[in-house]
Coordinates of C-alpha atoms in Angstrom, one line a residue:
Chain D
M1 CA 98.3 -9.4 -75.4
N2 CA 98.8 -5.8 -77.5
F3 CA 97.0 -3.2 -77.4
D4 CA 97.1 -1.4 -80.9
I5 CA 94.8 1.8 -81.4
S6 CA 96.0 2.9 -84.0
L7 CA 94.0 0.5 -86.8
V8 CA 90.6 2.4 -84.1
L9 CA 92.1 5.5 -84.7
A10 CA 92.8 4.9 -88.4
N11 CA 88.2 4.3 -88.9
W12 CA 87.5 7.2 -86.9
D13 CA 85.3 8.7 -89.6
L14 CA 83.3 5.2 -88.8
L15 CA 82.9 6.2 -84.8
A16 CA 82.7 9.9 -85.7
F17 CA 79.8 8.9 -88.4
G18 CA 78.5 6.3 -85.4
L19 CA 78.9 9.1 -82.4
L20 CA 76.1 11.4 -84.8
V21 CA 73.9 8.8 -85.4
T22 CA 74.1 8.4 -81.6
L23 CA 73.1 11.1 -80.9
K24 CA 70.8 11.6 -83.5
Y25 CA 68.5 9.2 -82.4
T26 CA 68.4 10.0 -78.8
A27 CA 68.4 13.4 -79.4
Y28 CA 64.5 12.6 -81.7
T29 CA 63.1 9.9 -79.6
C30 CA 63.6 12.1 -76.4
A31 CA 61.7 14.4 -77.9
I32 CA 59.3 12.2 -78.7
G33 CA 59.2 10.3 -75.4
L34 CA 58.9 13.9 -73.7
V35 CA 56.1 15.5 -76.0
I36 CA 53.9 11.9 -75.6
G37 CA 54.9 12.2 -72.3
L38 CA 53.6 15.2 -71.1
F39 CA 50.6 14.0 -73.2
V40 CA 49.6 11.0 -71.5
A41 CA 50.7 12.5 -68.0
L42 CA 48.2 15.2 -68.6
L43 CA 46.0 12.5 -69.1
Q44 CA 46.6 10.5 -65.7
L45 CA 46.2 14.2 -63.7
T46 CA 42.8 14.5 -65.2
P47 CA 39.7 13.9 -62.7
W48 CA 37.9 11.8 -65.6
L49 CA 38.7 8.7 -65.3
P50 CA 38.9 6.7 -69.3
L51 CA 41.3 9.1 -69.7
R52 CA 42.8 8.6 -67.0
L53 CA 43.3 4.9 -68.0
L54 CA 44.2 5.0 -71.0
G55 CA 47.1 7.1 -69.9
R56 CA 47.5 4.6 -67.2
V57 CA 47.7 1.0 -70.1
W58 CA 49.9 3.3 -72.1
V59 CA 52.0 3.9 -69.0
E60 CA 52.4 0.0 -68.2
F61 CA 52.2 -1.7 -72.0
F62 CA 55.7 0.7 -72.7
R63 CA 56.9 0.6 -69.3
N64 CA 57.1 -3.3 -69.1
I65 CA 57.7 -4.7 -72.7
P66 CA 61.0 -5.2 -72.8
L67 CA 63.1 -2.5 -75.7
L68 CA 64.7 -5.0 -77.9
V69 CA 61.5 -7.2 -77.6
L70 CA 59.6 -3.4 -79.1
L71 CA 62.5 -2.9 -81.4
L72 CA 62.6 -6.5 -83.1
W73 CA 58.1 -6.5 -83.1
T74 CA 58.0 -2.6 -84.5
Y75 CA 60.1 -3.6 -87.6
Y76 CA 59.2 -7.3 -88.2
A77 CA 55.7 -7.2 -86.9
L78 CA 54.0 -3.8 -86.9
P79 CA 54.7 -3.8 -90.6
I80 CA 52.6 -7.1 -91.2
F81 CA 50.2 -6.5 -89.1
L82 CA 49.5 -3.4 -91.1
Q83 CA 49.9 -4.2 -93.9
I84 CA 52.3 -1.3 -94.6
Q85 CA 55.6 -0.7 -94.9
I86 CA 58.6 0.6 -92.3
S87 CA 61.9 2.2 -92.8
K88 CA 64.7 0.6 -89.9
E89 CA 65.4 4.7 -88.9
V90 CA 61.4 5.0 -88.4
A91 CA 60.5 1.6 -86.7
G92 CA 64.0 2.3 -84.4
I93 CA 62.5 6.0 -83.8
L94 CA 59.0 4.7 -82.5
G95 CA 60.2 2.0 -81.0
L96 CA 62.7 3.8 -78.8
G97 CA 60.2 7.2 -78.5
F98 CA 57.2 5.5 -77.3
Y99 CA 59.4 3.4 -75.0
A100 CA 60.6 6.4 -73.1
S101 CA 57.4 8.3 -73.4
G102 CA 55.9 5.4 -70.6
F103 CA 58.9 7.0 -68.8
Y104 CA 58.7 10.0 -68.9
A105 CA 55.0 10.3 -68.2
E106 CA 55.4 8.7 -65.0
I107 CA 58.4 11.3 -63.8
L108 CA 56.0 14.4 -64.6
R109 CA 52.8 12.3 -63.3
A110 CA 54.7 12.1 -60.0
G111 CA 56.3 15.5 -59.7
V112 CA 52.8 17.2 -60.4
Q113 CA 51.3 14.6 -57.2
S114 CA 54.1 15.6 -55.2
I115 CA 53.4 19.0 -54.3
D116 CA 51.6 19.4 -51.3
R117 CA 48.0 19.9 -51.8
G118 CA 48.0 22.8 -50.0
Q119 CA 49.4 24.6 -52.7
T120 CA 46.2 24.1 -54.9
D121 CA 44.0 24.8 -52.7
A122 CA 46.1 27.9 -51.9
A123 CA 46.5 28.9 -55.7
V124 CA 42.6 27.6 -56.2
V125 CA 41.1 30.7 -52.8
L126 CA 42.8 32.7 -54.5
G127 CA 41.0 32.5 -57.7
M128 CA 43.6 31.3 -59.7
S129 CA 42.4 29.1 -63.1
Y130 CA 43.7 25.6 -63.4
F131 CA 46.3 27.3 -66.1
Q132 CA 47.7 29.8 -63.8
R133 CA 48.0 27.7 -60.8
M134 CA 49.3 24.8 -63.2
R135 CA 52.1 27.7 -64.2
R136 CA 52.9 29.7 -61.9
I137 CA 52.3 27.6 -58.8
I138 CA 53.2 23.9 -59.1
L139 CA 54.5 23.7 -62.8
P140 CA 57.5 26.0 -61.8
Q141 CA 57.8 23.3 -57.9
A142 CA 57.4 20.2 -59.8
L143 CA 60.2 20.8 -62.8
R144 CA 62.7 21.1 -60.1
R145 CA 61.8 17.7 -58.1
M146 CA 61.9 16.0 -62.3
V147 CA 65.2 17.2 -62.5
P148 CA 67.3 14.3 -61.7
P149 CA 64.7 11.4 -63.0
L150 CA 64.6 12.9 -66.2
V151 CA 68.2 13.9 -66.6
G152 CA 68.9 10.1 -65.1
Q153 CA 65.7 8.3 -67.7
T154 CA 67.6 10.6 -70.7
I155 CA 70.7 9.0 -69.8
M156 CA 68.9 5.5 -69.8
Q157 CA 67.9 6.2 -73.3
L158 CA 71.1 7.4 -75.0
K159 CA 72.6 3.5 -73.9
N160 CA 69.7 2.0 -75.1
T161 CA 70.2 3.8 -78.7
T162 CA 72.7 0.5 -79.0
L163 CA 69.6 -1.5 -79.0
L164 CA 69.3 0.1 -83.0
S165 CA 72.3 -1.7 -84.0
V166 CA 69.5 -4.5 -83.7
L167 CA 68.3 -3.5 -87.1
T168 CA 71.1 -2.3 -88.5
I169 CA 71.0 1.0 -87.6
P170 CA 74.4 2.6 -88.0
D171 CA 74.5 3.5 -84.1
L172 CA 78.1 3.7 -82.2
L173 CA 77.5 0.6 -81.6
Y174 CA 76.7 -0.9 -84.8
Q175 CA 80.1 0.9 -86.6
A176 CA 81.6 0.0 -83.6
G177 CA 81.3 -4.0 -84.3
Y178 CA 81.5 -3.0 -88.3
I179 CA 84.9 -1.9 -87.3
S180 CA 86.0 -5.0 -85.2
S181 CA 85.5 -7.1 -87.8
T182 CA 87.2 -5.6 -90.6
T183 CA 90.1 -5.4 -88.4
Y184 CA 90.0 -7.7 -86.0
R185 CA 90.5 -5.6 -82.9
P186 CA 87.8 -6.2 -80.9
M187 CA 89.3 -5.2 -77.4
E188 CA 90.5 -1.8 -78.7
V189 CA 87.1 -1.0 -80.2
Y190 CA 85.3 -1.9 -77.6
T191 CA 87.3 -0.2 -75.5
V192 CA 87.1 3.3 -76.9
I193 CA 82.9 3.0 -77.6
G194 CA 82.9 2.2 -74.2
I195 CA 85.3 5.1 -72.8
L196 CA 83.7 7.3 -75.6
F197 CA 79.7 6.6 -74.2
I198 CA 81.4 7.2 -70.2
L199 CA 83.1 10.7 -71.3
I200 CA 79.4 11.7 -73.3
L201 CA 77.1 10.6 -69.7
F202 CA 79.3 11.2 -67.5
P203 CA 79.4 15.5 -67.4
L204 CA 75.3 14.6 -68.3
S205 CA 75.1 12.7 -64.0
A206 CA 77.4 15.2 -62.8
L207 CA 75.2 18.1 -63.9
S208 CA 72.2 16.4 -62.6
R209 CA 73.6 16.0 -59.3
R210 CA 74.8 19.4 -58.9
F211 CA 71.7 20.8 -59.1
E212 CA 71.2 18.6 -56.9
R213 CA 73.0 19.4 -54.4
R214 CA 71.6 22.6 -55.4
E215 CA 67.9 22.8 -55.0
A216 CA 68.6 20.5 -51.3
A217 CA 71.0 23.3 -50.0
Chain N
M1 CA 29.5 43.4 -28.7
T2 CA 27.6 46.1 -31.8
K3 CA 29.6 46.0 -34.2
K4 CA 27.5 43.3 -35.8
S5 CA 25.7 44.6 -38.9
N6 CA 21.8 43.0 -40.2
D7 CA 23.5 43.0 -43.3
V8 CA 24.3 38.7 -43.5
I9 CA 27.5 38.1 -45.6
L10 CA 27.7 34.9 -46.9
S11 CA 24.6 32.8 -46.0
V12 CA 24.8 28.3 -46.2
R13 CA 21.7 26.5 -46.2
G14 CA 20.9 22.9 -45.9
I15 CA 25.1 22.0 -46.1
Q16 CA 25.5 18.4 -46.2
K17 CA 28.2 16.8 -47.3
S18 CA 29.7 12.2 -47.1
F19 CA 33.1 11.0 -47.7
G20 CA 32.2 7.7 -48.4
K21 CA 30.0 6.2 -45.9
Q22 CA 31.0 9.0 -43.0
H23 CA 28.8 11.4 -42.7
V24 CA 30.6 14.3 -41.5
L25 CA 27.7 17.2 -42.2
R26 CA 24.0 16.6 -42.3
G27 CA 22.3 19.8 -42.8
V28 CA 24.3 22.8 -41.4
D29 CA 22.2 26.3 -41.9
F30 CA 24.7 29.3 -40.8
D31 CA 25.3 33.3 -41.4
V32 CA 27.6 35.6 -41.4
H33 CA 26.5 39.2 -41.1
R34 CA 28.9 41.9 -41.5
G35 CA 31.6 42.8 -38.8
E36 CA 30.7 39.3 -37.6
V37 CA 33.6 36.9 -35.7
V38 CA 32.9 33.4 -35.2
C39 CA 34.8 31.1 -33.8
L40 CA 33.5 27.8 -34.7
I41 CA 34.5 25.6 -32.1
G42 CA 34.2 21.5 -31.2
A43 CA 35.9 18.2 -31.6
S44 CA 38.2 16.1 -34.7
G45 CA 35.8 14.9 -36.8
S46 CA 32.6 17.5 -36.2
G47 CA 33.1 18.6 -39.5
K48 CA 34.1 22.5 -38.9
T49 CA 36.9 22.1 -40.8
S50 CA 34.8 21.1 -43.5
L51 CA 32.0 23.3 -43.4
L52 CA 35.0 26.1 -43.3
R53 CA 35.9 24.6 -46.3
C54 CA 32.4 23.8 -48.1
M55 CA 32.1 28.2 -47.4
N56 CA 34.1 29.2 -50.5
L57 CA 33.8 26.0 -52.3
L58 CA 36.9 24.3 -51.4
M59 CA 35.4 21.8 -50.7
E60 CA 31.8 20.9 -52.5
P61 CA 29.2 19.4 -50.9
D62 CA 26.8 17.1 -52.1
Q63 CA 23.3 18.9 -51.0
G64 CA 23.0 22.6 -50.1
E65 CA 23.4 26.5 -51.0
I66 CA 25.9 29.4 -50.9
L67 CA 25.5 32.9 -51.4
I68 CA 28.6 35.1 -50.1
E69 CA 27.1 39.2 -50.5
G70 CA 24.0 37.8 -52.0
A71 CA 25.6 36.2 -55.3
P72 CA 25.1 32.5 -55.4
L73 CA 28.4 29.5 -56.0
F74 CA 26.3 26.9 -55.2
R75 CA 23.1 25.0 -54.9
R76 CA 22.3 21.6 -55.5
N77 CA 19.1 20.7 -54.1
G78 CA 18.2 17.2 -54.8
R79 CA 18.9 15.7 -58.6
E80 CA 18.1 20.0 -59.2
R81 CA 21.7 21.4 -59.7
L82 CA 23.1 25.8 -60.8
R83 CA 25.4 25.4 -63.2
L84 CA 28.7 28.1 -62.6
S85 CA 31.3 28.2 -64.8
S86 CA 34.4 28.1 -63.5
S87 CA 35.1 31.4 -64.3
K88 CA 32.1 32.5 -62.5
V89 CA 33.1 30.8 -59.4
S90 CA 36.1 31.9 -58.9
A91 CA 34.9 35.8 -59.4
V92 CA 32.4 35.3 -56.3
R93 CA 35.6 33.0 -54.3
I94 CA 37.6 35.7 -54.5
K95 CA 35.3 37.6 -52.5
T96 CA 36.8 34.8 -49.2
G97 CA 39.9 34.7 -48.1
M98 CA 41.3 31.5 -46.4
V99 CA 44.1 31.2 -44.0
F100 CA 44.8 27.7 -44.1
Q101 CA 46.7 24.9 -40.7
S102 CA 49.8 25.0 -42.7
F103 CA 49.8 28.4 -43.9
N104 CA 50.1 27.4 -47.7
L105 CA 52.8 30.0 -48.9
F106 CA 54.1 29.4 -52.2
P107 CA 57.5 28.2 -51.2
H108 CA 58.8 29.3 -55.0
R109 CA 58.7 33.2 -54.3
T110 CA 59.6 35.3 -51.9
A111 CA 56.8 36.8 -49.5
L112 CA 56.4 40.2 -51.1
E113 CA 56.2 38.1 -54.9
N114 CA 53.8 35.4 -52.5
I115 CA 51.4 38.7 -51.6
I116 CA 51.8 40.2 -55.4
E117 CA 51.0 36.9 -56.7
A118 CA 47.5 36.8 -57.0
P119 CA 46.8 40.8 -57.4
I120 CA 48.9 40.9 -60.8
V121 CA 47.5 37.5 -62.3
V122 CA 43.9 37.2 -61.8
K123 CA 43.4 41.1 -60.6
K124 CA 45.4 42.3 -63.0
V125 CA 46.7 44.9 -60.4
P126 CA 49.8 47.0 -62.0
R127 CA 52.6 45.4 -60.7
A128 CA 53.8 48.7 -58.7
D129 CA 50.2 49.4 -56.7
A130 CA 50.2 45.5 -56.1
E131 CA 54.2 45.6 -54.5
A132 CA 52.9 49.2 -52.2
Q133 CA 49.8 47.0 -51.1
A134 CA 52.1 43.9 -50.5
R135 CA 54.6 46.1 -48.4
E136 CA 51.8 48.0 -47.0
L137 CA 50.3 44.8 -45.6
L138 CA 53.7 43.9 -43.9
S139 CA 53.6 46.0 -42.6
R140 CA 50.7 45.6 -40.2
M141 CA 52.1 42.5 -39.7
G142 CA 54.4 43.7 -37.8
L143 CA 57.0 42.3 -40.8
P144 CA 58.3 45.2 -42.9
D145 CA 61.6 43.6 -44.0
A146 CA 59.8 40.0 -44.4
G147 CA 58.9 40.6 -48.0
N148 CA 62.4 39.2 -50.1
K149 CA 62.8 36.5 -48.3
Y150 CA 61.8 33.2 -48.7
P151 CA 58.4 31.0 -46.6
S152 CA 61.6 28.5 -45.6
Q153 CA 63.8 31.4 -43.9
L154 CA 60.4 32.5 -42.0
S155 CA 59.2 31.2 -38.6
G156 CA 56.0 29.6 -38.8
G157 CA 54.5 32.5 -37.1
Q158 CA 55.8 34.5 -39.7
Q159 CA 54.8 32.5 -42.7
Q160 CA 51.3 32.0 -41.2
R161 CA 51.5 36.7 -40.9
V162 CA 52.4 36.6 -44.5
A163 CA 49.5 34.0 -45.7
I164 CA 47.0 36.6 -43.6
A165 CA 48.6 39.1 -45.7
R166 CA 48.4 37.1 -48.8
A167 CA 45.0 36.5 -48.5
L168 CA 44.0 40.5 -47.4
A169 CA 45.7 41.4 -50.6
M170 CA 43.0 40.1 -52.5
Q171 CA 40.8 42.7 -50.3
P172 CA 38.4 40.5 -49.5
T173 CA 35.1 41.0 -46.9
I174 CA 34.7 37.8 -45.2
M175 CA 38.1 35.9 -44.0
L176 CA 37.6 32.2 -43.6
F177 CA 40.7 30.5 -41.1
D178 CA 41.2 26.7 -40.8
E179 CA 43.3 26.0 -37.3
P180 CA 45.4 29.2 -38.1
T181 CA 47.6 28.7 -35.4
S182 CA 46.8 24.8 -35.0
A183 CA 50.8 24.4 -36.6
L184 CA 53.1 26.3 -34.6
D185 CA 55.2 26.6 -32.0
P186 CA 53.4 27.1 -28.8
E187 CA 55.5 30.0 -28.8
L188 CA 54.7 31.5 -32.0
V189 CA 50.7 30.9 -31.4
G190 CA 50.9 34.7 -29.5
E191 CA 51.9 36.7 -32.7
V192 CA 49.7 35.5 -35.4
L193 CA 46.7 35.9 -32.6
A194 CA 47.7 39.0 -31.5
A195 CA 47.5 39.5 -35.9
I196 CA 43.8 38.4 -35.7
R197 CA 43.4 40.3 -33.5
Q198 CA 44.3 43.9 -35.1
L199 CA 41.7 42.6 -37.8
A200 CA 38.7 42.4 -35.6
A201 CA 39.4 45.2 -34.5
E202 CA 39.7 46.8 -37.6
G203 CA 36.1 45.1 -38.4
M204 CA 37.1 42.4 -40.4
T205 CA 33.8 39.8 -41.1
M206 CA 35.7 36.4 -40.3
V207 CA 35.4 32.7 -39.8
I208 CA 37.8 31.5 -37.7
V209 CA 38.0 27.3 -36.9
T210 CA 39.7 27.0 -34.0
H211 CA 41.3 24.9 -30.5
E212 CA 41.4 28.3 -28.8
I213 CA 38.9 28.0 -26.6
G214 CA 40.7 31.0 -24.5
F215 CA 41.2 33.0 -27.8
A216 CA 37.3 32.5 -28.7
Y217 CA 36.1 33.1 -25.8
E218 CA 38.1 36.9 -25.7
L219 CA 37.8 37.8 -29.3
A220 CA 34.2 36.2 -31.4
D221 CA 31.1 37.7 -31.1
R222 CA 29.5 34.0 -32.0
V223 CA 30.7 30.5 -31.3
V224 CA 29.3 28.3 -32.9
F225 CA 30.1 25.0 -31.4
M226 CA 29.9 21.6 -33.6
D227 CA 29.0 18.0 -33.2
Q228 CA 29.0 15.0 -35.2
G229 CA 28.5 17.3 -38.4
V230 CA 25.8 19.7 -37.4
I231 CA 25.7 22.8 -34.9
A232 CA 25.1 21.7 -31.8
A233 CA 25.1 25.4 -29.8
D234 CA 25.3 28.5 -31.4
G235 CA 25.8 31.8 -29.3
P236 CA 27.5 34.9 -27.6
P237 CA 30.2 33.5 -26.1
R238 CA 29.9 34.2 -22.3
E239 CA 26.5 32.8 -22.4
L240 CA 27.2 29.6 -24.9
L241 CA 30.6 28.1 -23.2
L242 CA 29.6 28.8 -19.5
S243 CA 26.2 27.3 -20.2
G244 CA 25.4 23.9 -18.9
D245 CA 22.8 23.4 -21.2
N246 CA 24.2 21.3 -23.8
A247 CA 25.8 18.2 -22.2
R248 CA 27.8 17.9 -24.7
L249 CA 29.4 21.5 -25.0
A250 CA 30.0 21.6 -21.8
A251 CA 31.9 18.3 -21.4
F252 CA 33.9 20.1 -24.4
V253 CA 35.0 23.3 -22.3
S254 CA 35.5 21.1 -19.3
R255 CA 38.6 19.9 -20.5
F256 CA 39.7 23.5 -21.1
T257 CA 38.0 25.4 -17.6
E258 CA 40.3 21.7 -16.5
Q259 CA 43.0 23.0 -18.0
A260 CA 42.5 26.6 -16.5
R261 CA 42.1 25.5 -13.3
L262 CA 45.1 23.1 -13.0
L263 CA 46.7 26.7 -14.1
S264 CA 45.9 28.9 -12.2
P265 CA 48.2 29.1 -9.6
L266 CA 50.6 30.9 -12.2
V267 CA 48.3 32.8 -13.1
A268 CA 47.9 34.6 -9.8
A269 CA 51.8 34.4 -9.5
A270 CA 51.7 36.4 -12.7
D271 CA 49.7 38.2 -11.7
A272 CA 51.3 39.7 -8.7
S273 CA 54.8 39.8 -10.3
S274 CA 53.4 41.7 -12.6
I275 CA 51.9 44.8 -9.7
A276 CA 56.0 44.0 -8.8
T277 CA 57.3 45.3 -12.5
P278 CA 55.2 47.4 -14.6
S279 CA 54.2 45.5 -18.2
K280 CA 56.3 45.9 -21.4
D281 CA 54.1 47.9 -24.1
S282 CA 51.8 44.9 -24.8
K283 CA 51.0 46.5 -28.1
S284 CA 53.9 46.3 -29.9
W285 CA 54.7 42.9 -31.7
P286 CA 56.2 39.5 -30.9
T287 CA 58.5 39.1 -33.8

């Protein structure tokens, strides 16, 4: 066995491009997921049953469909259903973003609902409006509890972008496959990108852990 | 007691409330006059906490009418219903201050921030004025140094006194207490009761749901006994608690008098020792 990393390093520009694509898709789809997730969480928190059900259906749909199936369906099946053209980039962003929204929505909803009912009672009795008590009493407490699961979900999201390679979006994994097929060095290439993922994500999870400890103290 | 006036502060009429099949309030009529201290007593599930939570519409009754200082807070008669905007409800509701069994202080805010929150956000009081008032209230509650502490750094009794200060900061005309000492360790009950006693001495109108029968006996102008969702007896504490007219009330009270009778040798012993050694200044605040 001869572990020769020089061929991989020679193609560093391809890997850097792949990394950039991975980070870009993570940022986009997390942003979409959070915005839609917040909206869906608010739906689930209304006293109005039809809206709650709508939120519930959304969450269950995207939480229970495998991501790979969702991506392939969005790219290959959705355009035929709707008779439209969808680029692989749009399909990838929509699929991953909607998928994330289901998980983010649950984290946000559970965070708000985990706050003791007495906090709302106290704020109501003091005359605070719905928005005042959400903004000043409930959300500040809920957000602290949400940070660790939100970070966890974002880590998952970055890892999930590797599935974009099946849509031939040139993310880190796709680039690695390309380099591997031209250099015949799969061992070195896949080892390097595996380490890259760990190097990127480990600080994030360490940060979350530290935050959690500080909160517990 | 003579401080009671004919001025009705809070009036509820025909209040009904069900949870599913459980009919917790079955037509309650109830008035509180200015300066009056009313203690609501009764067994668990008799509806006393539900009644208290209906008084400021924290819980919405199915039927009935609620007036606070003459202003309608709720009215529902069959299908006919008074519609109030949430800001209108809030404007009437904040005439009541409420203190909860589990304190419900905001844990992410210091004691002082808990107290100034509503005056600043709801009443738009300037921050400096709100803080000055909060410090004065904390002193009145015997907690002059607690302002910068978070609720988790305070004992249960201290937290409840901060909660009382928080309610007072909105300058309510009536205070509602929901079992204010039930969640406290026994040794911390006294300091909270002392704070409530002080409010009574200052003439605050109060409705207190309590299991402290002795406290009700000592402090209340009127005791209301709730049983199975109705007011079963209502009157001055001495007459009401000592009369045997209502069998269920007599049974309820007898549990406490039985306990008092068992403890009477201790009282006699304590009395004897306090004659020998003069008691400490009873006005000082326990901390």
